[in-house]
mmCIF file of C-alpha atoms in Angstrom:
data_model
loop_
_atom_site.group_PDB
_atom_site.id
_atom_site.type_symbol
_atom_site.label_atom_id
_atom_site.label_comp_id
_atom_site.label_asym_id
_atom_site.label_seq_id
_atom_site.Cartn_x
_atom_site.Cartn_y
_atom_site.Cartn_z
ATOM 1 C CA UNK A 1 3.832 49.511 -6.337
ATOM 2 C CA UNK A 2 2.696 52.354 -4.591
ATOM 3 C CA UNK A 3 0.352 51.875 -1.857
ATOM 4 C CA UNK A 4 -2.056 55.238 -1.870
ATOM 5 C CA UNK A 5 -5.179 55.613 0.295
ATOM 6 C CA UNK A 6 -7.279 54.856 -2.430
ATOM 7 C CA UNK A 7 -6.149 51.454 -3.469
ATOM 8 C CA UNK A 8 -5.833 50.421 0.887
ATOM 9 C CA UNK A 9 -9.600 51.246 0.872
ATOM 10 C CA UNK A 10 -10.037 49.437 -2.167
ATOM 11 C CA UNK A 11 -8.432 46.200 -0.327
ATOM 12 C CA UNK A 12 -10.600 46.464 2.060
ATOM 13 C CA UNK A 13 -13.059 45.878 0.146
ATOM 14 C CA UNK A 14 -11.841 42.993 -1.694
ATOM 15 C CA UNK A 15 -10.837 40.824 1.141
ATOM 16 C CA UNK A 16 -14.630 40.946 1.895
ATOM 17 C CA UNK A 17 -15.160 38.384 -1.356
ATOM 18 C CA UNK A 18 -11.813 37.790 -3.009
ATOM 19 C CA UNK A 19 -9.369 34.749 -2.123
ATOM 20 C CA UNK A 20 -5.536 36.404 -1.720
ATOM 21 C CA UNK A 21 -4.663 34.513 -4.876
ATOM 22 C CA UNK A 22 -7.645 36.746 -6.556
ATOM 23 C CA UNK A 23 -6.294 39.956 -4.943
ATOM 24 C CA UNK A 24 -2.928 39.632 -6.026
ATOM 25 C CA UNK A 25 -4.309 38.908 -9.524
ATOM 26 C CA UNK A 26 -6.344 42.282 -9.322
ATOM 27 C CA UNK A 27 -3.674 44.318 -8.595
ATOM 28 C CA UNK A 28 -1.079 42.656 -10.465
ATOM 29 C CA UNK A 29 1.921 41.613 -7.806
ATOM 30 C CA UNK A 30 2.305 38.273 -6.679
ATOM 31 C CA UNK A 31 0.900 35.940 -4.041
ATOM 32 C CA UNK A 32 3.855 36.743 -1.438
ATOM 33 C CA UNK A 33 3.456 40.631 -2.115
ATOM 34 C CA UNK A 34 -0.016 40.921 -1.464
ATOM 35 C CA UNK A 35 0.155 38.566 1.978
ATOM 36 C CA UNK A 36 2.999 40.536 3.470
ATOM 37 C CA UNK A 37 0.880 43.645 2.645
ATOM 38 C CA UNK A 38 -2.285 42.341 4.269
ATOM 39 C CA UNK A 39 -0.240 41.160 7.685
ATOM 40 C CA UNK A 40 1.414 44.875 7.441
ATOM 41 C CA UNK A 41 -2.170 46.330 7.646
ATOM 42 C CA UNK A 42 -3.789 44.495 10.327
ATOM 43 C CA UNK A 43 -5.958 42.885 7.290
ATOM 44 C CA UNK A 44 -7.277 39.395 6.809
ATOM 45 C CA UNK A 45 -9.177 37.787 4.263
ATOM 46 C CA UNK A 46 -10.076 34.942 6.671
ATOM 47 C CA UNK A 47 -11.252 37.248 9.648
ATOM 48 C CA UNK A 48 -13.282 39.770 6.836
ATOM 49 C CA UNK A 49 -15.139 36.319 5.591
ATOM 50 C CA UNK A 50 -15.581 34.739 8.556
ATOM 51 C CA UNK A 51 -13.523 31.740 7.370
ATOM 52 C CA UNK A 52 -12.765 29.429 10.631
ATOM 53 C CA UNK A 53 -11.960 26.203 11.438
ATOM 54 C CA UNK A 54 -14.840 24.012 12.074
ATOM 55 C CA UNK A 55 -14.773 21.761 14.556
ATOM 56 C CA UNK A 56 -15.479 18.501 12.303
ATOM 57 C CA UNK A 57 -12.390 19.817 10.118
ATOM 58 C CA UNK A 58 -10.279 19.471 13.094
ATOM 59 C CA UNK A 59 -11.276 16.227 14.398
ATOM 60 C CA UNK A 60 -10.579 15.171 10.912
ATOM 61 C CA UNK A 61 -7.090 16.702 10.608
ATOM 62 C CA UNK A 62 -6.194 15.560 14.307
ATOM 63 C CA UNK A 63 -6.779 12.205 13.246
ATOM 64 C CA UNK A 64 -5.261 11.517 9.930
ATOM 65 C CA UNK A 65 -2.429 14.700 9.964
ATOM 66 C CA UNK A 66 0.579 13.170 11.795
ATOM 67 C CA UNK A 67 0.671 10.229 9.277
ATOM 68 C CA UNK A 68 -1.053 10.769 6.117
ATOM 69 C CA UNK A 69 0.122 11.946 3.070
ATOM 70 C CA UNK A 70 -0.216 15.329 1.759
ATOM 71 C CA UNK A 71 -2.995 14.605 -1.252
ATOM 72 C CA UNK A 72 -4.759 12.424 1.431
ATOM 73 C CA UNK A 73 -4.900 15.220 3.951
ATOM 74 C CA UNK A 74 -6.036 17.574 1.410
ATOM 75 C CA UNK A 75 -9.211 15.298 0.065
ATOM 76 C CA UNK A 76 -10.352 14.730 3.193
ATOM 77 C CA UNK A 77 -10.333 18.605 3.560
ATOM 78 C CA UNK A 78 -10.471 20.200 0.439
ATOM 79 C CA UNK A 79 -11.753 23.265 1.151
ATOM 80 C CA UNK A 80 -8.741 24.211 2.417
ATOM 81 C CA UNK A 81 -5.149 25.392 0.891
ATOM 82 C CA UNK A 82 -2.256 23.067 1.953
ATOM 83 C CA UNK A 83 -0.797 26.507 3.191
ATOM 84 C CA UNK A 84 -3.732 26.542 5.388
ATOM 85 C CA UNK A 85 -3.644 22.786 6.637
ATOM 86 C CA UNK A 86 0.453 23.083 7.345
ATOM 87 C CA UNK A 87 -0.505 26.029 9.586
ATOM 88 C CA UNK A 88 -3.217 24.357 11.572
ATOM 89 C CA UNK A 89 -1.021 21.255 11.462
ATOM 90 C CA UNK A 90 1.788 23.200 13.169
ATOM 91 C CA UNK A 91 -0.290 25.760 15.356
ATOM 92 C CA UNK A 92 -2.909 23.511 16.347
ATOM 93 C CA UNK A 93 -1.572 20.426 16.592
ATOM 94 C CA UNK A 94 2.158 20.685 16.476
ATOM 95 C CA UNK A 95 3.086 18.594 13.507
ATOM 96 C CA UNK A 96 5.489 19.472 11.395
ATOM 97 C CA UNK A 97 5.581 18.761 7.676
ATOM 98 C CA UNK A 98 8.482 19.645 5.986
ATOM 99 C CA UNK A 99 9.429 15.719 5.188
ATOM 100 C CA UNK A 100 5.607 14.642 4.617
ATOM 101 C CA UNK A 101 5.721 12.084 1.611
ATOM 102 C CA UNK A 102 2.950 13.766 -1.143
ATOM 103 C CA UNK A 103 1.366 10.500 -2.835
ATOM 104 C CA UNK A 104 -2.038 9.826 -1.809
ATOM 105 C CA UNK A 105 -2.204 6.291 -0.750
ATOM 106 C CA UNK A 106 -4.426 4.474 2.511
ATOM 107 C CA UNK A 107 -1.926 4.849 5.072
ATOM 108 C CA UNK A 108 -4.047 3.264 7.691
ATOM 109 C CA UNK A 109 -4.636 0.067 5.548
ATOM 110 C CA UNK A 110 -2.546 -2.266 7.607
ATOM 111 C CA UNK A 111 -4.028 -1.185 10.885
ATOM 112 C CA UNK A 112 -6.802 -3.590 10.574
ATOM 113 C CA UNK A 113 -6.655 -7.114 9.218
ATOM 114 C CA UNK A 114 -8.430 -7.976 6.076
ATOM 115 C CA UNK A 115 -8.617 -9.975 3.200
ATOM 116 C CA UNK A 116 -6.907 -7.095 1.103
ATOM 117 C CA UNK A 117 -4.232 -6.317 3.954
ATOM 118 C CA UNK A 118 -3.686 -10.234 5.159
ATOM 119 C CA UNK A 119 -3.453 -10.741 1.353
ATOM 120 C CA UNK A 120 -0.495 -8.162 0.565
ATOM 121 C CA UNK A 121 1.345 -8.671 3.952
ATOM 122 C CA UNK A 122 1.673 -11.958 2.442
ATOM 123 C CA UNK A 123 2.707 -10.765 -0.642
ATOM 124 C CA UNK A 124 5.522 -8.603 1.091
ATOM 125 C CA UNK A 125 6.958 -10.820 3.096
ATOM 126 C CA UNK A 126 7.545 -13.240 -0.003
ATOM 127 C CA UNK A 127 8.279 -11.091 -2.267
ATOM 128 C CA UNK A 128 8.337 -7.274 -1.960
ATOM 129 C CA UNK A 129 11.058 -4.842 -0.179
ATOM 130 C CA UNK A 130 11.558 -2.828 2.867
ATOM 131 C CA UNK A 131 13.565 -0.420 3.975
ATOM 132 C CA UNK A 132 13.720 2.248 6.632
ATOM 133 C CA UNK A 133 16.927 3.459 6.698
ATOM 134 C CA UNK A 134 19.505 4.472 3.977
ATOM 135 C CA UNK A 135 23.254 4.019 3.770
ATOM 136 C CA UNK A 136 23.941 7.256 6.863
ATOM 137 C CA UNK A 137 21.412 5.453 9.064
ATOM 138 C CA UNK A 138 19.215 8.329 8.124
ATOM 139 C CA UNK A 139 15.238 7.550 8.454
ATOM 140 C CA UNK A 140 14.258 6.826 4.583
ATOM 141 C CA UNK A 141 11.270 4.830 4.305
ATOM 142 C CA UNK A 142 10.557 2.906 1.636
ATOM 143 C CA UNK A 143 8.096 -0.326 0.637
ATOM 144 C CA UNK A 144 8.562 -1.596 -3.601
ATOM 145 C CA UNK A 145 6.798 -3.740 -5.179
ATOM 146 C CA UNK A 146 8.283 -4.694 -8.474
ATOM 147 C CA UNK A 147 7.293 -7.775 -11.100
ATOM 148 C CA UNK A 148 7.346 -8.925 -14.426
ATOM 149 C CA UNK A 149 5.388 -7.532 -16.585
ATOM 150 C CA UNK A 150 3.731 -10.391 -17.514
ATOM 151 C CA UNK A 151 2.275 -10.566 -14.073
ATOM 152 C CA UNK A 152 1.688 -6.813 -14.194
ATOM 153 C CA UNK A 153 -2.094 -7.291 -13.035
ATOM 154 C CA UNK A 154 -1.086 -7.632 -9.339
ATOM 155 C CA UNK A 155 0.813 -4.663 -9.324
ATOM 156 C CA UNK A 156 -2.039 -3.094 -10.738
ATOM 157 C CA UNK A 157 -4.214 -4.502 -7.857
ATOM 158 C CA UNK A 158 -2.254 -3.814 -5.041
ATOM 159 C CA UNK A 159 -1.608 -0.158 -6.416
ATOM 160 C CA UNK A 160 -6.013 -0.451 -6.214
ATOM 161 C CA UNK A 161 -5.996 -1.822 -2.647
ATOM 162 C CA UNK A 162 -3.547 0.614 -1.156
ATOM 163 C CA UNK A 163 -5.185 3.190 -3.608
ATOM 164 C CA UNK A 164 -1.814 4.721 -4.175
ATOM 165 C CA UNK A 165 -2.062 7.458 -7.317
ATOM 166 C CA UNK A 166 1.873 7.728 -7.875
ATOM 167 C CA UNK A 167 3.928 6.591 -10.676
ATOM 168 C CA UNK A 168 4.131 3.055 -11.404
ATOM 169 C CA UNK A 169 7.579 2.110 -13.212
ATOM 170 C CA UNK A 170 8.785 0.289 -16.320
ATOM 171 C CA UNK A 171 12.452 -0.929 -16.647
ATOM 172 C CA UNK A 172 14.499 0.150 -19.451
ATOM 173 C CA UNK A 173 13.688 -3.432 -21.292
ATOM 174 C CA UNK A 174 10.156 -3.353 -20.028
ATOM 175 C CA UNK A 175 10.462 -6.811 -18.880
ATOM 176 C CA UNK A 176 9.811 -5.474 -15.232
ATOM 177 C CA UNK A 177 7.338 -3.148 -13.771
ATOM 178 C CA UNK A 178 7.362 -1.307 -9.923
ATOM 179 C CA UNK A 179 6.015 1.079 -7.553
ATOM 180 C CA UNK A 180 7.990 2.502 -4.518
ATOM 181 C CA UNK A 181 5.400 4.065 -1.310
ATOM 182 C CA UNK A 182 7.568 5.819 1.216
ATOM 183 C CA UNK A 183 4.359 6.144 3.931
ATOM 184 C CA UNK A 184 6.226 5.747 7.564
ATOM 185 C CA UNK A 185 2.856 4.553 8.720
ATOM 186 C CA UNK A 186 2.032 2.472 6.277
ATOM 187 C CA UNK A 187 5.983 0.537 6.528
ATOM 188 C CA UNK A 188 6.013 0.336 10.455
ATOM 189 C CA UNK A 189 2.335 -0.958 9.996
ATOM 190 C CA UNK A 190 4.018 -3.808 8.104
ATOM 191 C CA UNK A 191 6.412 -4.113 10.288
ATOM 192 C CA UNK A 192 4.345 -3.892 13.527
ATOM 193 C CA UNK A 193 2.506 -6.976 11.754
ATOM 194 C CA UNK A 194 6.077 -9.311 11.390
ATOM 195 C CA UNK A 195 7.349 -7.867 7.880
ATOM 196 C CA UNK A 196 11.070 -7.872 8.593
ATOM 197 C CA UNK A 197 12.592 -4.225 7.886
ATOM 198 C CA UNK A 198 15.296 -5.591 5.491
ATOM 199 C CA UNK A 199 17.071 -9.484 5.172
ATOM 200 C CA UNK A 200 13.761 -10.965 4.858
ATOM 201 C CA UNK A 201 15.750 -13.736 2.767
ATOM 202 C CA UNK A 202 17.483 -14.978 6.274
ATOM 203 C CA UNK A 203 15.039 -14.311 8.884
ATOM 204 C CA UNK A 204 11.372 -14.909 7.340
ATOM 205 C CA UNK A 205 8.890 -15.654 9.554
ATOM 206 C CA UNK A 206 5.589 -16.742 9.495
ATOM 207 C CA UNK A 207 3.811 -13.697 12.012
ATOM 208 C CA UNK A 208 2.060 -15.390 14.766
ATOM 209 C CA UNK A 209 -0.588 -12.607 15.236
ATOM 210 C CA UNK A 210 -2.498 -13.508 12.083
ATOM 211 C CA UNK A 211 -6.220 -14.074 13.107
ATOM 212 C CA UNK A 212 -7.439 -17.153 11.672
ATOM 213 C CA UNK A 213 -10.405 -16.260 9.163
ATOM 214 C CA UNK A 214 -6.899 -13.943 7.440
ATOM 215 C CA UNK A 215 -4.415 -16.905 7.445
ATOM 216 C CA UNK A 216 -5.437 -18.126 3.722
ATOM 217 C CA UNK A 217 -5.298 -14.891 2.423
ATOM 218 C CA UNK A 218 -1.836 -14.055 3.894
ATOM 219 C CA UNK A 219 -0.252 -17.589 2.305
ATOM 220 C CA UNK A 220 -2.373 -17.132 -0.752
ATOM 221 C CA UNK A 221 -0.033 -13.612 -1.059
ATOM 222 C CA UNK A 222 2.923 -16.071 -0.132
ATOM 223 C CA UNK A 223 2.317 -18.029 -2.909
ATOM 224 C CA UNK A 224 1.240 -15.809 -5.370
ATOM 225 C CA UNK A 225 4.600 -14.031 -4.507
ATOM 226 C CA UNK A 226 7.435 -16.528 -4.025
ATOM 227 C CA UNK A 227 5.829 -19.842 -5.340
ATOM 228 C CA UNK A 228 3.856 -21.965 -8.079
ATOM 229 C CA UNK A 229 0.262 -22.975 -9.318
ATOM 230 C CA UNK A 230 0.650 -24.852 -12.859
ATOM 231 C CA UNK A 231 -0.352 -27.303 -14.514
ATOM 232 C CA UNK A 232 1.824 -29.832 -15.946
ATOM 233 C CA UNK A 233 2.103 -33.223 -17.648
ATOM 234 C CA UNK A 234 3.030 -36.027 -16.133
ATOM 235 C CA UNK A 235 4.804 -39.168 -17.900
ATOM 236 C CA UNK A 236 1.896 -40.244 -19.286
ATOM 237 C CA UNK A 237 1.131 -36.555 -20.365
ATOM 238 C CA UNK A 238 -1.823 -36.262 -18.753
ATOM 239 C CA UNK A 239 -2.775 -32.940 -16.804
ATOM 240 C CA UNK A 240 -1.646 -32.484 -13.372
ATOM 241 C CA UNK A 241 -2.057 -29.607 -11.131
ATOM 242 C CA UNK A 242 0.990 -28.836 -8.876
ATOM 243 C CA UNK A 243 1.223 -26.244 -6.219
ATOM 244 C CA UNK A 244 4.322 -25.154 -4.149
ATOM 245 C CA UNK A 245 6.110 -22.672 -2.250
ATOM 246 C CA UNK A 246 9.783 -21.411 -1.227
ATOM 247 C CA UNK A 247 11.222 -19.224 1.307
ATOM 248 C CA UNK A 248 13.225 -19.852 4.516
ATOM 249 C CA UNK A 249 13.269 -22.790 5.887
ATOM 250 C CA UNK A 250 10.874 -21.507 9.530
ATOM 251 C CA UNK A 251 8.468 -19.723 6.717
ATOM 252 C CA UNK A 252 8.278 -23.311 4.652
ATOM 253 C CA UNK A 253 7.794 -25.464 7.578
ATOM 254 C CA UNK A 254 4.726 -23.295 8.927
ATOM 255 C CA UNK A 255 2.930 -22.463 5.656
ATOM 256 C CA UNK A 256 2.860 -26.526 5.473
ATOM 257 C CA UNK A 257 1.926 -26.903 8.781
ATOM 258 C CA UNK A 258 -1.070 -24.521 8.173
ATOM 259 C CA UNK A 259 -2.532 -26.131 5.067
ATOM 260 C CA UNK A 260 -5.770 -27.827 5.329
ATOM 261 C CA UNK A 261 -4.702 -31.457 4.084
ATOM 262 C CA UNK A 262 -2.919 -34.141 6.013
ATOM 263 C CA UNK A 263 0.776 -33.646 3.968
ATOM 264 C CA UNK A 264 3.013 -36.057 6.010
ATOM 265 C CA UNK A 265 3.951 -37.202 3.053
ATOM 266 C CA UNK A 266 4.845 -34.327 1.253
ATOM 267 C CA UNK A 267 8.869 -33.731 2.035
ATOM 268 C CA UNK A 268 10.882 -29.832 2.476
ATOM 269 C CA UNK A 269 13.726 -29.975 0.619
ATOM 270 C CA UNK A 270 16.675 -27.086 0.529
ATOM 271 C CA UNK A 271 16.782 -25.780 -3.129
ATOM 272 C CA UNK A 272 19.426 -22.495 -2.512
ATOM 273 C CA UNK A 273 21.459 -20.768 0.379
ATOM 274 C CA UNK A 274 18.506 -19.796 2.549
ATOM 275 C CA UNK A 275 15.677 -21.152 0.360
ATOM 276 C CA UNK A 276 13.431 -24.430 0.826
ATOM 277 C CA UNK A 277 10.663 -25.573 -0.555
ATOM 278 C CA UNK A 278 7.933 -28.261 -0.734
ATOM 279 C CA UNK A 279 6.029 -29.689 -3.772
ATOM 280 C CA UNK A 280 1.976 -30.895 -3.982
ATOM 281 C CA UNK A 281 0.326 -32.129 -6.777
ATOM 282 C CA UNK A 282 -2.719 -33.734 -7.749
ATOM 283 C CA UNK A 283 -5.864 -33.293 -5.636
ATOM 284 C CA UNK A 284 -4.440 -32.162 -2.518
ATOM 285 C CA UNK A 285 -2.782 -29.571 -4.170
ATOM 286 C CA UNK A 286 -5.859 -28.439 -6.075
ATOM 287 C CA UNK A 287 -8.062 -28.819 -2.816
ATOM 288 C CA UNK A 288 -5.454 -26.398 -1.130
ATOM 289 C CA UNK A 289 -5.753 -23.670 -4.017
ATOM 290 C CA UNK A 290 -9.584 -23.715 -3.782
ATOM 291 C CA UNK A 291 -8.967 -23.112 -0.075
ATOM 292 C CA UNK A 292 -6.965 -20.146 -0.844
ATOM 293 C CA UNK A 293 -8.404 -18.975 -4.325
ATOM 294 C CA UNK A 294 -12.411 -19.859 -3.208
ATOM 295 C CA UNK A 295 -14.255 -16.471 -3.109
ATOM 296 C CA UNK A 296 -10.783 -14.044 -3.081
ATOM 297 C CA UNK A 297 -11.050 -11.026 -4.670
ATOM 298 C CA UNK A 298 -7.099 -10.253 -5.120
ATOM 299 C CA UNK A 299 -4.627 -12.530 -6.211
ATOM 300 C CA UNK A 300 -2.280 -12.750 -9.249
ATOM 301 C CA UNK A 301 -4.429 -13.828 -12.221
ATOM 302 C CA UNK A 302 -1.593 -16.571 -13.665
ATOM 303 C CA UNK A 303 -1.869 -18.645 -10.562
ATOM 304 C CA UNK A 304 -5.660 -17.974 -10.377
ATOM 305 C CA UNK A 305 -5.933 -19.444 -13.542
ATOM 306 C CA UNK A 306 -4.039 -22.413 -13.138
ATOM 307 C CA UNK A 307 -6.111 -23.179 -10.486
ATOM 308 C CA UNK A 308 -9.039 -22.345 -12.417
ATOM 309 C CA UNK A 309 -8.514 -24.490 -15.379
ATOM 310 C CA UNK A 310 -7.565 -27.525 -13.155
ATOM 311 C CA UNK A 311 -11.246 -27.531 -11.957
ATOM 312 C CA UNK A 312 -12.059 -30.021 -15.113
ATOM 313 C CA UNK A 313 -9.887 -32.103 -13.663
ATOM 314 C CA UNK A 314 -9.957 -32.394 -9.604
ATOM 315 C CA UNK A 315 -13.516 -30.076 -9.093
ATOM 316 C CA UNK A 316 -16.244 -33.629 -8.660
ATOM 317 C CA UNK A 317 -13.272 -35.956 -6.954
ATOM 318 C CA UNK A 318 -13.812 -36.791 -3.686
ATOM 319 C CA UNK A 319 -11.191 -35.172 -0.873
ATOM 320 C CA UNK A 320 -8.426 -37.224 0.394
#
């Protein structure tokens, strides 16, 4: 194209009103073509609209842009282009981008303990998957959550309390549903907060820097990931309600420690390589799951219910 005096005047005018994405359309070229003409003639939509970072936009982006995600970034400033954002991200604040993960999910949800984050910490550490570095001992971050998908309701929850919009998976059989987040933040969060990175089966821990209003809802996501809330019938096939738990054998020993009933009785027992496990039935097991269960608003609705039905039978006895 052919760049006569009349059409430069005529840019000049547009960049008064028109996006570069506009321009280009006007004249017909691409995106590309019409930028490297404006930076060839001194021109600049920005500068000819007065378009300028505010200052609340950049107290916004210095806080959220070395960690968040690219759709998060872009909500919390969306007047903006992400061409624009990576710029000021790189001029402004020296942050590169080029291996920022794109899903929008709440990075920053493990900073703070809460029901929802005590809850899933829980969950992970019984049940969900870590890594943070692939085969090379390259940086590759990844946290997966995968179930049946019977119990598909507490992927769908957790994929609510992270608020993570990406692509939640079905196996081939569609017996088993996951999602994958690959948020650095988010993993060494977890991490920071006693998930192990990977070999969780041999070195489980219960983390000792749970504050103590969170403890219930961090075993509740034990449970609800690697144990049991039934009801069953006993030998003379009456109801019983029977709650229980496995992992290693430091994790077992402390989530029974922490329990609020006297269980001196109640004997850990090795199952597997690496697994143990304890057994409670009756009313000391239901008075545990109302401890845990008792105004939550996330757990896995199978176990919920368990606990829920067993109310007919334990809810007006007497603790003890």
């Amino acid at each position: 194209m052919e760049w006569t005096q009349d059409k430069k005047d005529e840019l000049e005018k547009l960049i008064k009103t028109q996006t570069v994405q506009e321009i280009a359309n006007h004249f017909g070229i691409s995106y590309s073509a019409i930028a490297t003409k404006l930076n060839r003639l001194g021109l600049s939509v920005k500068k000819a609209q007065n378009i300028t970072w505010t200052k609340e936009e950049d107290e916004i982006l210095k806080n959220i842009c070395e960690f968040a995600p690219k759709e998060f970034i872009m909500e919390k400033i969306p007047n903006r282009t992400w061409s624009s954002i990576s710029q000021r991200m790189n001029n402004k604040f020296n942050i590169k981008v080029s291996k920022r993960d794109s899903v929008y999910v709440k990075y920053d949800l493990f900073d703070t303990w809460t029901e929802k984050s005590a809850y899933i910490l829980g969950f992970i550490l019984a049940d969900g998957y870590i890594q943070t570095k692939d085969k090379e001992g390259n940086n590759k971050f990844n946290l997966q959550f995968e179930q049946k998908s019977t119990d598909i309701d507490i992927i769908y929850k957790i994929c609510a309390a992270l608020e993570f919009r990406g692509k939640i998976f079905f196996s081939k059989n569609k017996r088993n549903v996951k999602f994958i987040i690959h948020n650095s933040h988010l993993i060494k969060e977890a991490i920071n907060k006693g998930i192990p990175e990977e070999n969780k089966t041999f070195c489980a821990k219960f983390p000792d820097n749970i504050p103590e209003n969170m403890i219930r809802h961090f075993i509740r996501g034990l449970i609800d990931g690697d144990g049991w809330s039934s009801i069953n019938k006993d030998y003379r096939n009456n109801d019983r309600y029977i709650l229980g738990f496995c992992g290693t054998e430091a994790l077992v020993n402390r989530v029974k420690e922490l329990l609020p009933e006297k269980l001196d009785n109640i004997k850990i027992s090795k199952s597997s390589n690496n697994c143990w496990r304890f057994n409670i039935e009756k009313q000391k097991a239901f008075n545990i799951a109302k401890w845990l269960y008792e105004d939550a608003t996330i757990y896995l609705e199978r176990k919920f219910q368990a606990y829920n039905n067993a109310k007919h039978i334990y809810d007006n006895m007497p603790r003890g």
